[in-house]
Tab-separated table of C-alpha atoms and ligand atoms in Angstrom:
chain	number	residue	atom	x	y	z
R	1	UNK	CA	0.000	0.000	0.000
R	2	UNK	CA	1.504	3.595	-0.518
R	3	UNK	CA	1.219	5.787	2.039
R	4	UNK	CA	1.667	9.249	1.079
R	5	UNK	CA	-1.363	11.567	2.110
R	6	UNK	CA	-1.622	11.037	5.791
R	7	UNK	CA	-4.872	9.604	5.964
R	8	UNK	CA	-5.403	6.118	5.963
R	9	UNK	CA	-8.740	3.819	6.572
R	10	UNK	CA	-8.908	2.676	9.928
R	11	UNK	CA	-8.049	-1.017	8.454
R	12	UNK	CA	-5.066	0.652	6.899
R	13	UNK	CA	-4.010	1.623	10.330
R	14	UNK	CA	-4.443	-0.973	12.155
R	15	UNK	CA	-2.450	-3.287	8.928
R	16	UNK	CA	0.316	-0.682	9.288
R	17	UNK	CA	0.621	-1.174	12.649
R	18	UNK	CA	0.939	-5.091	13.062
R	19	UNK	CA	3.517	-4.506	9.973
R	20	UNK	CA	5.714	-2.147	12.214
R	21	UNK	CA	4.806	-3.382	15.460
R	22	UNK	CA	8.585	-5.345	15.735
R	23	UNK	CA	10.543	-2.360	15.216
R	24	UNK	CA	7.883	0.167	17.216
R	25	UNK	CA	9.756	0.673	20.409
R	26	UNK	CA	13.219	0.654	18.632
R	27	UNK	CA	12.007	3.323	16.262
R	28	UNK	CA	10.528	5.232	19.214
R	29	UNK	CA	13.708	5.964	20.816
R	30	UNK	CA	15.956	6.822	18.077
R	31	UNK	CA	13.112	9.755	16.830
R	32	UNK	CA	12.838	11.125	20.411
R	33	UNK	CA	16.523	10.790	21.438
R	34	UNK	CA	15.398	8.955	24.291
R	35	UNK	CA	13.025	11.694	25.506
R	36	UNK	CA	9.510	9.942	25.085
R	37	UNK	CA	9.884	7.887	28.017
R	38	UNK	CA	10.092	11.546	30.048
R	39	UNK	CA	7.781	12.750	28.555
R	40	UNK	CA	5.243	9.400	29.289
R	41	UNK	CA	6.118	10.077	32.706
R	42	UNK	CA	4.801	13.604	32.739
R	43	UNK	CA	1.760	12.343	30.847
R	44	UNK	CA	0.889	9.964	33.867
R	45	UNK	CA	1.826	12.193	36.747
R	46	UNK	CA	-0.494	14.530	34.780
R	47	UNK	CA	-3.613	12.928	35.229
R	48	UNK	CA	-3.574	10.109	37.441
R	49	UNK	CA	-3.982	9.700	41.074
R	50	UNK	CA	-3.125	6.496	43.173
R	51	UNK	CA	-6.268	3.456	43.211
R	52	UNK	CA	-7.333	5.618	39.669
R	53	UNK	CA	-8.853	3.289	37.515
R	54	UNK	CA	-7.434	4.679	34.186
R	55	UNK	CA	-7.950	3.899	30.035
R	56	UNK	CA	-5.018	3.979	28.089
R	57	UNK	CA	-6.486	4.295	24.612
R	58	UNK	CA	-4.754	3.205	21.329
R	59	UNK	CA	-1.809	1.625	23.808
R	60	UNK	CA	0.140	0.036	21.390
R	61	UNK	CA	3.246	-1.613	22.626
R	62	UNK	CA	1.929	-0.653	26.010
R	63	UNK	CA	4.593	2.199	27.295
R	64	UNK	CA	2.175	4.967	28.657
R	65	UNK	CA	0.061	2.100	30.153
R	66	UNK	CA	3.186	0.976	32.120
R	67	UNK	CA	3.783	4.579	33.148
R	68	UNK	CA	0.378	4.874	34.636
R	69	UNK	CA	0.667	1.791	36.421
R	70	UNK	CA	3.413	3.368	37.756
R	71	UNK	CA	2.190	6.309	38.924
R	72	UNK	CA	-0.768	3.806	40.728
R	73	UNK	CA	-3.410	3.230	38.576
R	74	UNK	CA	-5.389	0.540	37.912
R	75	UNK	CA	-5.069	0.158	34.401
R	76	UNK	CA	-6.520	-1.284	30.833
R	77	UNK	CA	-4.548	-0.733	27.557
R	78	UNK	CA	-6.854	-0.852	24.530
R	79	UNK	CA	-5.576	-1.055	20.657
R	80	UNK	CA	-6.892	-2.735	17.524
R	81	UNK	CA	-3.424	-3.874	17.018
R	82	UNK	CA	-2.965	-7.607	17.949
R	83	UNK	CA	0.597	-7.442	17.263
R	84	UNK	CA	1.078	-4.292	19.296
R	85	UNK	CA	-0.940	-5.807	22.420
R	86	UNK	CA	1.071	-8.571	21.859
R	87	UNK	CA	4.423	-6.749	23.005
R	88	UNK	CA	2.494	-4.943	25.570
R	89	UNK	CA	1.459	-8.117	26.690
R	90	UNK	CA	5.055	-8.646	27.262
R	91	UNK	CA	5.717	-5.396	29.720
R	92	UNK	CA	3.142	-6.192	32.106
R	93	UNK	CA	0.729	-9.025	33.407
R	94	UNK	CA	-0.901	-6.520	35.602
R	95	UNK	CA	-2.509	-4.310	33.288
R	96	UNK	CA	-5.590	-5.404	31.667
R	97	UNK	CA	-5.182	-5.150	27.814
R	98	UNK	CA	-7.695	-5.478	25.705
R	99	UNK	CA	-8.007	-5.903	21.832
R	100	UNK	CA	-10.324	-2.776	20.788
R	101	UNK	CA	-11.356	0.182	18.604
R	102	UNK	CA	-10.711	3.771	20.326
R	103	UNK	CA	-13.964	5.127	17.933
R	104	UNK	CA	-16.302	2.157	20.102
R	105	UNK	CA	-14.918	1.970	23.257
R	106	UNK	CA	-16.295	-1.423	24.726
R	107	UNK	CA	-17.070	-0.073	28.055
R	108	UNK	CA	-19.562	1.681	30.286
R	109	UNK	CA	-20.243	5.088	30.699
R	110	UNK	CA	-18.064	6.756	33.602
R	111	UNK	CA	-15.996	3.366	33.794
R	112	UNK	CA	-12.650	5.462	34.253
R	113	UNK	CA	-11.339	7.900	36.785
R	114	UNK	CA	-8.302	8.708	34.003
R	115	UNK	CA	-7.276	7.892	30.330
R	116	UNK	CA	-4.552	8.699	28.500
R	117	UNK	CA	-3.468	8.644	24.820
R	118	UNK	CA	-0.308	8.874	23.216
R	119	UNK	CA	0.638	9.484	19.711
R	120	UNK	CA	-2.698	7.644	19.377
R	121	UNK	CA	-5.699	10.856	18.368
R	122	UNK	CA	-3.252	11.541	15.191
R	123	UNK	CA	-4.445	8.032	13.902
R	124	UNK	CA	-7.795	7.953	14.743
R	125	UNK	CA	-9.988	8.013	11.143
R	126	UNK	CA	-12.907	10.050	13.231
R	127	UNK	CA	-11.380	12.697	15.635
R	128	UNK	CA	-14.104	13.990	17.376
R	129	UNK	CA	-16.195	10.554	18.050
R	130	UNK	CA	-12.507	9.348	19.765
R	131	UNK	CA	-12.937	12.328	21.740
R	132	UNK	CA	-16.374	11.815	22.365
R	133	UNK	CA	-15.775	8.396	23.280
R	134	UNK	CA	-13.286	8.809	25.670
R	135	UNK	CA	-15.575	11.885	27.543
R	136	UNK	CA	-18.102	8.959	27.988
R	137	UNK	CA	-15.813	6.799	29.462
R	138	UNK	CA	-14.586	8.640	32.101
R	139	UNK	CA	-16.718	9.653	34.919
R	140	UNK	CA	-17.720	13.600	35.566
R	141	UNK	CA	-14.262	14.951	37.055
R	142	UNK	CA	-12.184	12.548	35.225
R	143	UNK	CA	-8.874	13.697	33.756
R	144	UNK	CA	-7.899	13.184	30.431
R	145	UNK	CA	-4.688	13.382	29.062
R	146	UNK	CA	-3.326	13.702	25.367
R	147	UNK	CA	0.013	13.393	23.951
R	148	UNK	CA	1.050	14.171	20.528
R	149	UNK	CA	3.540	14.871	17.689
R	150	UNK	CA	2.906	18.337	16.401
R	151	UNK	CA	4.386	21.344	14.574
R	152	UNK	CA	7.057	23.454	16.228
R	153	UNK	CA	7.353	27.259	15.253
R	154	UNK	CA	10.129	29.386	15.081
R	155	UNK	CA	13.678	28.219	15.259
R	156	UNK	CA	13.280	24.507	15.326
R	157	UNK	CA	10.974	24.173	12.303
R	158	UNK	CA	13.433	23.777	9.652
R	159	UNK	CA	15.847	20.898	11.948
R	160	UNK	CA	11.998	19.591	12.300
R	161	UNK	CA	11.284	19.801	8.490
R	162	UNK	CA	14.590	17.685	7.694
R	163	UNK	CA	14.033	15.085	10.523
R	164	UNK	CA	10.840	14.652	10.162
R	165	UNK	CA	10.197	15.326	6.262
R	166	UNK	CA	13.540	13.274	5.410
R	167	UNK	CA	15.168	11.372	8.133
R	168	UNK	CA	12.149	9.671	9.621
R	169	UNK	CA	11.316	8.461	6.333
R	170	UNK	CA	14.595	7.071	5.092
R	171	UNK	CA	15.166	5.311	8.466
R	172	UNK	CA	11.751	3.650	7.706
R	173	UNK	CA	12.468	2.463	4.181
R	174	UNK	CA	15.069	0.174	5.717
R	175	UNK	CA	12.785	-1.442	8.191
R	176	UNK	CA	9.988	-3.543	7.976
R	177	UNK	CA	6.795	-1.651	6.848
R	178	UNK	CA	8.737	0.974	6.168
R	179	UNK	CA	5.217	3.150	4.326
R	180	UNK	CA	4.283	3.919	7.921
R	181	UNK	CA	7.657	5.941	8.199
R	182	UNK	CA	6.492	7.882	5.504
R	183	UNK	CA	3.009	8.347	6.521
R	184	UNK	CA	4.159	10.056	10.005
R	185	UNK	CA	4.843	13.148	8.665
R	186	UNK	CA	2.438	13.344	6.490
R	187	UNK	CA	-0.337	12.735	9.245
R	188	UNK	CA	1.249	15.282	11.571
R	189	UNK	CA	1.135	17.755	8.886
R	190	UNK	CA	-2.668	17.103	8.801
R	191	UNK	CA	-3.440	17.096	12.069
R	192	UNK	CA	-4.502	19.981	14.039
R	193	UNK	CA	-2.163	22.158	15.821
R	194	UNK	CA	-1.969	22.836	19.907
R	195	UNK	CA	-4.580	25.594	19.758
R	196	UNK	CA	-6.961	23.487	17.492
R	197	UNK	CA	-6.741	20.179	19.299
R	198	UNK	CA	-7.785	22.070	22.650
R	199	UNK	CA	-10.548	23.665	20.662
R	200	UNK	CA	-11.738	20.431	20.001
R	201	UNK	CA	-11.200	18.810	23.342
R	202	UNK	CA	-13.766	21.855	24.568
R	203	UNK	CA	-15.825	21.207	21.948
R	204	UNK	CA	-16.427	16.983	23.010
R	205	UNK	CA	-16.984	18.344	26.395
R	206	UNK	CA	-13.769	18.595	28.279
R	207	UNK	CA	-13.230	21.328	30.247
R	208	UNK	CA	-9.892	23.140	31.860
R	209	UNK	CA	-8.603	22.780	28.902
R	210	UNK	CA	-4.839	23.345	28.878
R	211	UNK	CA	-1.512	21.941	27.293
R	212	UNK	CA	1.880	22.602	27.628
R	213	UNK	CA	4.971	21.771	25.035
R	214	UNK	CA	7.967	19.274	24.858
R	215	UNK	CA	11.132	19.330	23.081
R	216	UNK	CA	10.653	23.342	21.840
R	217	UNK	CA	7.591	22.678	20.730
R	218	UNK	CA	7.650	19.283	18.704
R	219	UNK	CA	4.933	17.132	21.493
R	220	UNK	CA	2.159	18.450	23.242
R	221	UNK	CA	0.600	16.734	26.276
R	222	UNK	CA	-2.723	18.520	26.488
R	223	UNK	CA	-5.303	18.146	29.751
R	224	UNK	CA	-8.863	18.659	30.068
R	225	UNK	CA	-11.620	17.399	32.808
R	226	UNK	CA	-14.630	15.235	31.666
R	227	UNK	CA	-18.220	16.577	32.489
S	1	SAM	C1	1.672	5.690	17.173
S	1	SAM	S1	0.987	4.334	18.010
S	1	SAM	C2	1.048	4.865	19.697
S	1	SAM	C3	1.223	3.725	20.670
S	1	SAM	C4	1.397	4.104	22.123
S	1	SAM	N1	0.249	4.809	22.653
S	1	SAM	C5	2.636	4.924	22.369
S	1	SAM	O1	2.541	5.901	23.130
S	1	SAM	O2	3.693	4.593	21.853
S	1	SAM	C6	-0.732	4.510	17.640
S	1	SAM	C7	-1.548	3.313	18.075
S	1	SAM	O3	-2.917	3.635	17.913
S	1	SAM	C8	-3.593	2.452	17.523
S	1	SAM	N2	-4.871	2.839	16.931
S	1	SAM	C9	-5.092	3.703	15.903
S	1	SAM	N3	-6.396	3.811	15.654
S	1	SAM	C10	-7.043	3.012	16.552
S	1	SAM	C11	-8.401	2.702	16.808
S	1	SAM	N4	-9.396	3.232	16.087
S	1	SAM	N5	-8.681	1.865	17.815
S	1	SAM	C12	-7.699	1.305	18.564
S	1	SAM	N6	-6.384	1.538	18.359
S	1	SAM	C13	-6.058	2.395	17.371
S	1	SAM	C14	-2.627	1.769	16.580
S	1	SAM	O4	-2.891	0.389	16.425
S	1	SAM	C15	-1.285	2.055	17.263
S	1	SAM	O5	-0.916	1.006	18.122
């Protein structure tokens, strides 16, 4: 499949995902430098409190899930990514995991006192009903936090442009399903920006909407409260 525009079918994802799924993690560290386990941390500090029972949508190879564990919460990772969940499965036999879609969450109303997704919204086909599905999830007064690529301004934009525009995508071609290498920048390019994301956080209900950047401006872990 080529993977150029930065949108993708929700099959498509999913299919891109079990291709890369070996190579995830690896991949992970060498674009951050090492930083996205920092910045995972802050994520779960962020929004959850100890005996929270917390939803760590799109989970993938489980890292932010582990990180809210960590920081005490009772947690289930959700994907549609078998081979994903299968390396999450791998990090932890305490967290519940649980093969899923993000757009038809497969729980209750007010099931979750947290939730968390990282580098996860970007992917979603339907933006706002993964918003809206993660405001019903979580009871009134739960915290919801949201970490994501986006577009730096000023100074860093053109090292951005090269990394992300060039590097990214050559690493990729040399590893296996090496398209979805190429479809990363194209889908951060299309996704919203900071100010835009929190307008439609308010918009599916969240309130207290703030967010803060990483890295100059590169991730953005942004916050709201459901209800
Ligand atoms: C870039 S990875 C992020 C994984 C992990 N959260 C992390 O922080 O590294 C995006 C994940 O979202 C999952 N995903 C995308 N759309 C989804 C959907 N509709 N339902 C469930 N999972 C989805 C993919 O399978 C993939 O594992």
């Amino acid at each position: 499949m080529t993977v150029e525009a930065g949108t993708l079918p929700a099959e498509g994802v999913r299919a891109m995902f079990d291709r890369i799924a070996p190579v995830y993690d690896a991949m992970n560290r060498v674009m951050t430098a090492g930083l996205d386990g920092r910045w995972r941390r802050e994520t779960a500090s962020a929004v959850v409190r100890p005996g929270d029972r917390v939803l760590d949508s799109c989970c993938g190879t489980g890292d932010l899930a582990v990180a809210c564990a960590r920081a005490g919460g009772t947690v289930t990772g959700l994907d549609f990514s078998e081979r994903m969940l299968e390396r999450a499965r791998r990090k932890s036999g305490q967290i519940d995991w649980v093969q899923g879609d993000a757009l038809a969450l497969p729980f209750e109303d007010d099931s979750f006192d947290a939730a968390t997704v990282g580098f996860g919204v970007r992917n979603l086909e339907d933006l706002d009903c993964g918003l809206a599905e993660l405001a019903r999830v979580l009871r009134p007064g739960g915290r919801l936090g949201v970490l994501e690529i986006t577009r730096p301004q000023g100074f860093l934009q053109p090292f951005y442009n090269v990394w992300f525009g060039t590097v990214v995508p050559v690493l990729g071609k040399l590893l296996p399903g090496g398209s979805a290498y190429t479809y990363l920048p194209a889908s951060v390019k299309r996704f919203p920006g900071p100010e835009d994301l929190a307008r439609f956080l308010r918009e599916a209900g969240f309130s207290e909407v703030r967010y803060r950047l990483f890295a100059g401006g590169i991730v953005a872990l942004h916050i709201g409260v459901a209800g």
